């Protein structure tokens, strides 16, 4: 019985022997296959969420993302909204943002792209503060803390 | 105690050793050239030749002498050293610094390290997203690519990864190999359960905060890879924590105890991979007929994976990293690699070869490229005075 069990055991051991070279040689293929699985996407907490609106203003493009209120279960009451400024950036970006598109401005930003100084002016009770403001490659990204009032 | 003659048919047998080396030499050639045999510059050729001879030589010595850990450890320490050297120089060349900024973080360009796997499982299952600022497919060490490697290695050699492929483990291994005798002689084997507690805590904390908590706060190996630029008191505190952990767990304690303290008492990835040992086909067995209960294996095991109960059961704990140190040390040759499901205490050479091929191939794959690049960087340093 033990020697019968040995046959699949040795076959499996030989398979494992080949598995390491195959894992690395076929890494690009296996990674592409793995990447199509439903959970294989980076959390909006890191990507900044999906873009919902974009418009041109003063030669630059302003892209507003869907507010991120991620939590393990359900939605969090606190989150952030990401705004991206791309195109030809002026030395000072001045912009007023209505992130929830309700016709009322929520905050305004003044960013000195040369000195990295950023100033947030809060215009709505939903807005909590500046989370991050940084140049990323050829564009500028700002994350502003916002409250998820529908979860309260 | 008199050392018994080796049980392996390759030991001292030059013809058998050379014959069994042929497939590995071919694999070494394939993986260190990576299909590119363009040796237009003499430096490339020299670094290739040194790497090729180094790995072929190591494998020859493993087979010919019958000693596994002695030569594995050399390759493993070389892996850790050259990995850190090339990684840091590449970062400084690309970014100008070892630290990453908001720029890298916001554009999701942080390389994915295997240890992050422990923190993404629960959030991936519940939120269907990966809580790491890396790229799924693009760039160096993408998330999908690293997960494929972790899965492939786990199936193939289980926690053997910790002694044959982990590019951090060599630091611990290196510092624990310095000196002949430990200054601290007794380390409670119960400490081997600590990584499981850390795994549980960081998995839950990462799920609760949707952030890789171990990477953010605890990973000692940020000292030899990359870390967050210090721009606030919080980041300064994190920096103090990871440097202290590196100094304590990777340098000082391994040197004092001659144990791989970070790997055996702190690493959550080690804990996760221990579970893969349960389903992995390769293991170690202690031949109770030969064993004289001298407990030398328990004293020398660098990961606290053997105690009196394990000797009694005839196998090390499932935390074993299959480094082979106990096999090398056992004066009665009572410990050996084993293929689960096959008769115990038989076919020692076959079982050892079946384990050595995937494990050593892994070591070559991880080390080959970095070692060649590292040699070129060192030559550059000595000839120009700069790595860059």
PDB file of N, CA and C in Angstrom, chain B residues 321-385:
ATOM      1  N   UNK B 321      11.931  25.499   7.797  1.00  0.00           N
ATOM      2  CA  UNK B 321      12.203  26.182   6.523  1.00  0.00           C
ATOM      3  C   UNK B 321      13.063  25.324   5.579  1.00  0.00           C
ATOM      4  N   UNK B 322      13.323  24.101   5.972  1.00  0.00           N
ATOM      5  CA  UNK B 322      14.025  23.128   5.122  1.00  0.00           C
ATOM      6  C   UNK B 322      15.415  23.602   4.699  1.00  0.00           C
ATOM      7  N   UNK B 323      16.084  24.324   5.610  1.00  0.00           N
ATOM      8  CA  UNK B 323      17.412  24.840   5.286  1.00  0.00           C
ATOM      9  C   UNK B 323      18.445  23.728   5.262  1.00  0.00           C
ATOM     10  N   UNK B 324      18.206  22.668   6.029  1.00  0.00           N
ATOM     11  CA  UNK B 324      19.115  21.522   6.027  1.00  0.00           C
ATOM     12  C   UNK B 324      20.213  21.610   7.079  1.00  0.00           C
ATOM     13  N   UNK B 325      20.140  22.592   7.969  1.00  0.00           N
ATOM     14  CA  UNK B 325      21.201  22.737   8.967  1.00  0.00           C
ATOM     15  C   UNK B 325      21.225  21.532   9.924  1.00  0.00           C
ATOM     16  N   UNK B 326      20.036  21.071  10.332  1.00  0.00           N
ATOM     17  CA  UNK B 326      19.972  19.930  11.247  1.00  0.00           C
ATOM     18  C   UNK B 326      20.501  18.672  10.557  1.00  0.00           C
ATOM     19  N   UNK B 327      20.235  18.560   9.246  1.00  0.00           N
ATOM     20  CA  UNK B 327      20.703  17.390   8.489  1.00  0.00           C
ATOM     21  C   UNK B 327      22.227  17.384   8.474  1.00  0.00           C
ATOM     22  N   UNK B 328      22.802  18.565   8.220  1.00  0.00           N
ATOM     23  CA  UNK B 328      24.265  18.684   8.173  1.00  0.00           C
ATOM     24  C   UNK B 328      24.891  18.361   9.527  1.00  0.00           C
ATOM     25  N   UNK B 329      24.224  18.791  10.602  1.00  0.00           N
ATOM     26  CA  UNK B 329      24.828  18.686  11.932  1.00  0.00           C
ATOM     27  C   UNK B 329      24.665  17.311  12.562  1.00  0.00           C
ATOM     28  N   UNK B 330      23.593  16.595  12.220  1.00  0.00           N
ATOM     29  CA  UNK B 330      23.293  15.339  12.916  1.00  0.00           C
ATOM     30  C   UNK B 330      24.465  14.349  12.806  1.00  0.00           C
ATOM     31  N   UNK B 331      25.057  13.972  13.932  1.00  0.00           N
ATOM     32  CA  UNK B 331      26.237  13.095  13.859  1.00  0.00           C
ATOM     33  C   UNK B 331      25.889  11.677  13.426  1.00  0.00           C
ATOM     34  N   UNK B 332      24.620  11.320  13.526  1.00  0.00           N
ATOM     35  CA  UNK B 332      24.206   9.953  13.165  1.00  0.00           C
ATOM     36  C   UNK B 332      23.487   9.905  11.812  1.00  0.00           C
ATOM     37  N   UNK B 333      23.465  11.015  11.110  1.00  0.00           N
ATOM     38  CA  UNK B 333      22.742  11.105   9.826  1.00  0.00           C
ATOM     39  C   UNK B 333      21.300  10.587   9.964  1.00  0.00           C
ATOM     40  N   UNK B 334      20.672  10.987  11.048  1.00  0.00           N
ATOM     41  CA  UNK B 334      19.322  10.485  11.318  1.00  0.00           C
ATOM     42  C   UNK B 334      18.239  11.383  10.718  1.00  0.00           C
ATOM     43  N   UNK B 335      18.628  12.541  10.168  1.00  0.00           N
ATOM     44  CA  UNK B 335      17.622  13.467   9.626  1.00  0.00           C
ATOM     45  C   UNK B 335      17.826  13.572   8.118  1.00  0.00           C
ATOM     46  N   UNK B 336      16.746  13.593   7.408  1.00  0.00           N
ATOM     47  CA  UNK B 336      16.875  13.653   5.947  1.00  0.00           C
ATOM     48  C   UNK B 336      15.626  14.258   5.309  1.00  0.00           C
ATOM     49  N   UNK B 337      15.789  14.699   4.061  1.00  0.00           N
ATOM     50  CA  UNK B 337      14.632  15.195   3.302  1.00  0.00           C
ATOM     51  C   UNK B 337      13.735  14.007   2.965  1.00  0.00           C
ATOM     52  N   UNK B 338      12.440  14.316   2.888  1.00  0.00           N
ATOM     53  CA  UNK B 338      11.467  13.236   2.712  1.00  0.00           C
ATOM     54  C   UNK B 338      10.369  13.694   1.749  1.00  0.00           C
ATOM     55  N   UNK B 339       9.917  12.771   0.910  1.00  0.00           N
ATOM     56  CA  UNK B 339       8.756  13.059   0.063  1.00  0.00           C
ATOM     57  C   UNK B 339       7.563  12.405   0.747  1.00  0.00           C
ATOM     58  N   UNK B 340       6.607  13.232   1.167  1.00  0.00           N
ATOM     59  CA  UNK B 340       5.477  12.709   1.944  1.00  0.00           C
ATOM     60  C   UNK B 340       4.720  11.649   1.141  1.00  0.00           C
ATOM     61  N   UNK B 341       4.298  10.617   1.801  1.00  0.00           N
ATOM     62  CA  UNK B 341       3.550   9.549   1.125  1.00  0.00           C
ATOM     63  C   UNK B 341       4.452   8.418   0.666  1.00  0.00           C
ATOM     64  N   UNK B 342       5.763   8.598   0.769  1.00  0.00           N
ATOM     65  CA  UNK B 342       6.694   7.536   0.374  1.00  0.00           C
ATOM     66  C   UNK B 342       7.233   6.876   1.650  1.00  0.00           C
ATOM     67  N   UNK B 343       7.806   5.675   1.526  1.00  0.00           N
ATOM     68  CA  UNK B 343       8.311   5.007   2.739  1.00  0.00           C
ATOM     69  C   UNK B 343       9.351   5.868   3.447  1.00  0.00           C
ATOM     70  N   UNK B 344       9.251   5.930   4.776  1.00  0.00           N
ATOM     71  CA  UNK B 344      10.191   6.763   5.534  1.00  0.00           C
ATOM     72  C   UNK B 344      11.539   6.068   5.645  1.00  0.00           C
ATOM     73  N   UNK B 345      12.575   6.867   5.767  1.00  0.00           N
ATOM     74  CA  UNK B 345      13.942   6.375   5.972  1.00  0.00           C
ATOM     75  C   UNK B 345      14.441   5.491   4.817  1.00  0.00           C
ATOM     76  N   UNK B 346      13.978   5.812   3.629  1.00  0.00           N
ATOM     77  CA  UNK B 346      14.452   5.109   2.427  1.00  0.00           C
ATOM     78  C   UNK B 346      14.687   6.150   1.334  1.00  0.00           C
ATOM     79  N   UNK B 347      15.376   5.756   0.292  1.00  0.00           N
ATOM     80  CA  UNK B 347      15.602   6.596  -0.897  1.00  0.00           C
ATOM     81  C   UNK B 347      16.105   8.006  -0.542  1.00  0.00           C
ATOM     82  N   UNK B 348      17.075   8.086   0.327  1.00  0.00           N
ATOM     83  CA  UNK B 348      17.557   9.390   0.801  1.00  0.00           C
ATOM     84  C   UNK B 348      18.083  10.271  -0.330  1.00  0.00           C
ATOM     85  N   UNK B 349      18.845   9.662  -1.246  1.00  0.00           N
ATOM     86  CA  UNK B 349      19.443  10.463  -2.319  1.00  0.00           C
ATOM     87  C   UNK B 349      18.362  10.992  -3.257  1.00  0.00           C
ATOM     88  N   UNK B 350      17.421  10.123  -3.625  1.00  0.00           N
ATOM     89  CA  UNK B 350      16.341  10.530  -4.535  1.00  0.00           C
ATOM     90  C   UNK B 350      15.510  11.644  -3.912  1.00  0.00           C
ATOM     91  N   UNK B 351      15.109  11.461  -2.660  1.00  0.00           N
ATOM     92  CA  UNK B 351      14.282  12.468  -1.988  1.00  0.00           C
ATOM     93  C   UNK B 351      15.011  13.807  -1.895  1.00  0.00           C
ATOM     94  N   UNK B 352      16.297  13.726  -1.574  1.00  0.00           N
ATOM     95  CA  UNK B 352      17.089  14.966  -1.451  1.00  0.00           C
ATOM     96  C   UNK B 352      17.193  15.663  -2.802  1.00  0.00           C
ATOM     97  N   UNK B 353      17.433  14.884  -3.854  1.00  0.00           N
ATOM     98  CA  UNK B 353      17.566  15.486  -5.193  1.00  0.00           C
ATOM     99  C   UNK B 353      16.246  16.132  -5.619  1.00  0.00           C
ATOM    100  N   UNK B 354      15.138  15.437  -5.341  1.00  0.00           N
ATOM    101  CA  UNK B 354      13.829  15.983  -5.736  1.00  0.00           C
ATOM    102  C   UNK B 354      13.536  17.306  -5.026  1.00  0.00           C
ATOM    103  N   UNK B 355      14.015  17.452  -3.803  1.00  0.00           N
ATOM    104  CA  UNK B 355      13.833  18.721  -3.098  1.00  0.00           C
ATOM    105  C   UNK B 355      14.850  19.762  -3.565  1.00  0.00           C
ATOM    106  N   UNK B 356      16.092  19.318  -3.759  1.00  0.00           N
ATOM    107  CA  UNK B 356      17.147  20.285  -4.102  1.00  0.00           C
ATOM    108  C   UNK B 356      16.912  20.967  -5.452  1.00  0.00           C
ATOM    109  N   UNK B 357      16.378  20.224  -6.420  1.00  0.00           N
ATOM    110  CA  UNK B 357      16.217  20.827  -7.752  1.00  0.00           C
ATOM    111  C   UNK B 357      15.327  22.071  -7.732  1.00  0.00           C
ATOM    112  N   UNK B 358      14.076  21.984  -7.236  1.00  0.00           N
ATOM    113  CA  UNK B 358      13.275  23.219  -7.227  1.00  0.00           C
ATOM    114  C   UNK B 358      13.843  24.292  -6.298  1.00  0.00           C
ATOM    115  N   UNK B 359      14.388  23.884  -5.146  1.00  0.00           N
ATOM    116  CA  UNK B 359      14.872  24.866  -4.171  1.00  0.00           C
ATOM    117  C   UNK B 359      16.089  25.619  -4.711  1.00  0.00           C
ATOM    118  N   UNK B 360      17.040  24.860  -5.233  1.00  0.00           N
ATOM    119  CA  UNK B 360      18.255  25.509  -5.734  1.00  0.00           C
ATOM    120  C   UNK B 360      17.938  26.344  -6.974  1.00  0.00           C
ATOM    121  N   UNK B 361      16.993  25.850  -7.803  1.00  0.00           N
ATOM    122  CA  UNK B 361      16.588  26.640  -8.981  1.00  0.00           C
ATOM    123  C   UNK B 361      16.035  27.984  -8.535  1.00  0.00           C
ATOM    124  N   UNK B 362      15.248  27.960  -7.454  1.00  0.00           N
ATOM    125  CA  UNK B 362      14.677  29.206  -6.925  1.00  0.00           C
ATOM    126  C   UNK B 362      15.786  30.163  -6.489  1.00  0.00           C
ATOM    127  N   UNK B 363      16.776  29.622  -5.803  1.00  0.00           N
ATOM    128  CA  UNK B 363      17.901  30.443  -5.343  1.00  0.00           C
ATOM    129  C   UNK B 363      18.623  31.070  -6.543  1.00  0.00           C
ATOM    130  N   UNK B 364      18.799  30.264  -7.582  1.00  0.00           N
ATOM    131  CA  UNK B 364      19.494  30.765  -8.785  1.00  0.00           C
ATOM    132  C   UNK B 364      18.662  31.862  -9.454  1.00  0.00           C
ATOM    133  N   UNK B 365      17.355  31.627  -9.559  1.00  0.00           N
ATOM    134  CA  UNK B 365      16.493  32.597 -10.241  1.00  0.00           C
ATOM    135  C   UNK B 365      16.534  33.946  -9.522  1.00  0.00           C
ATOM    136  N   UNK B 366      16.400  33.901  -8.193  1.00  0.00           N
ATOM    137  CA  UNK B 366      16.376  35.162  -7.444  1.00  0.00           C
ATOM    138  C   UNK B 366      17.742  35.839  -7.401  1.00  0.00           C
ATOM    139  N   UNK B 367      18.789  35.024  -7.353  1.00  0.00           N
ATOM    140  CA  UNK B 367      20.120  35.617  -7.169  1.00  0.00           C
ATOM    141  C   UNK B 367      20.818  35.939  -8.479  1.00  0.00           C
ATOM    142  N   UNK B 368      20.588  35.112  -9.514  1.00  0.00           N
ATOM    143  CA  UNK B 368      21.353  35.226 -10.761  1.00  0.00           C
ATOM    144  C   UNK B 368      21.458  36.635 -11.311  1.00  0.00           C
ATOM    145  N   UNK B 369      20.311  37.260 -11.558  1.00  0.00           N
ATOM    146  CA  UNK B 369      20.298  38.593 -12.157  1.00  0.00           C
ATOM    147  C   UNK B 369      20.904  39.644 -11.254  1.00  0.00           C
ATOM    148  N   UNK B 370      20.513  39.601  -9.953  1.00  0.00           N
ATOM    149  CA  UNK B 370      20.999  40.627  -9.023  1.00  0.00           C
ATOM    150  C   UNK B 370      22.496  40.472  -8.776  1.00  0.00           C
ATOM    151  N   UNK B 371      22.964  39.229  -8.766  1.00  0.00           N
ATOM    152  CA  UNK B 371      24.399  39.030  -8.517  1.00  0.00           C
ATOM    153  C   UNK B 371      25.225  39.600  -9.673  1.00  0.00           C
ATOM    154  N   UNK B 372      24.765  39.336 -10.904  1.00  0.00           N
ATOM    155  CA  UNK B 372      25.502  39.877 -12.058  1.00  0.00           C
ATOM    156  C   UNK B 372      25.500  41.409 -12.033  1.00  0.00           C
ATOM    157  N   UNK B 373      24.315  41.972 -11.767  1.00  0.00           N
ATOM    158  CA  UNK B 373      24.233  43.435 -11.721  1.00  0.00           C
ATOM    159  C   UNK B 373      25.075  43.976 -10.567  1.00  0.00           C
ATOM    160  N   UNK B 374      25.047  43.256  -9.442  1.00  0.00           N
ATOM    161  CA  UNK B 374      25.810  43.676  -8.267  1.00  0.00           C
ATOM    162  C   UNK B 374      27.310  43.677  -8.547  1.00  0.00           C
ATOM    163  N   UNK B 375      27.781  42.637  -9.242  1.00  0.00           N
ATOM    164  CA  UNK B 375      29.216  42.574  -9.571  1.00  0.00           C
ATOM    165  C   UNK B 375      29.596  43.768 -10.451  1.00  0.00           C
ATOM    166  N   UNK B 376      28.729  44.064 -11.434  1.00  0.00           N
ATOM    167  CA  UNK B 376      29.014  45.205 -12.325  1.00  0.00           C
ATOM    168  C   UNK B 376      29.041  46.514 -11.532  1.00  0.00           C
ATOM    169  N   UNK B 377      28.116  46.628 -10.567  1.00  0.00           N
ATOM    170  CA  UNK B 377      28.083  47.853  -9.749  1.00  0.00           C
ATOM    171  C   UNK B 377      29.344  47.980  -8.892  1.00  0.00           C
ATOM    172  N   UNK B 378      29.794  46.845  -8.339  1.00  0.00           N
ATOM    173  CA  UNK B 378      30.994  46.887  -7.500  1.00  0.00           C
ATOM    174  C   UNK B 378      32.227  47.262  -8.329  1.00  0.00           C
ATOM    175  N   UNK B 379      32.292  46.705  -9.548  1.00  0.00           N
ATOM    176  CA  UNK B 379      33.417  47.062 -10.434  1.00  0.00           C
ATOM    177  C   UNK B 379      33.374  48.557 -10.734  1.00  0.00           C
ATOM    178  N   UNK B 380      32.151  49.056 -10.974  1.00  0.00           N
ATOM    179  CA  UNK B 380      31.980  50.484 -11.253  1.00  0.00           C
ATOM    180  C   UNK B 380      32.436  51.320 -10.057  1.00  0.00           C
ATOM    181  N   UNK B 381      32.086  50.840  -8.856  1.00  0.00           N
ATOM    182  CA  UNK B 381      32.481  51.575  -7.647  1.00  0.00           C
ATOM    183  C   UNK B 381      34.003  51.639  -7.524  1.00  0.00           C
ATOM    184  N   UNK B 382      34.667  50.501  -7.754  1.00  0.00           N
ATOM    185  CA  UNK B 382      36.124  50.471  -7.589  1.00  0.00           C
ATOM    186  C   UNK B 382      36.856  51.241  -8.696  1.00  0.00           C
ATOM    187  N   UNK B 383      36.233  51.307  -9.889  1.00  0.00           N
ATOM    188  CA  UNK B 383      36.934  51.988 -10.985  1.00  0.00           C
ATOM    189  C   UNK B 383      36.585  53.470 -11.096  1.00  0.00           C
ATOM    190  N   UNK B 384      35.338  53.826 -10.727  1.00  0.00           N
ATOM    191  CA  UNK B 384      34.953  55.240 -10.879  1.00  0.00           C
ATOM    192  C   UNK B 384      34.721  55.947  -9.546  1.00  0.00           C
ATOM    193  N   UNK B 385      34.634  55.169  -8.474  1.00  0.00           N
ATOM    194  CA  UNK B 385      34.380  55.766  -7.160  1.00  0.00           C
ATOM    195  C   UNK B 385      32.911  56.021  -6.896  1.00  0.00           C
TER     196      UNK B 385
END
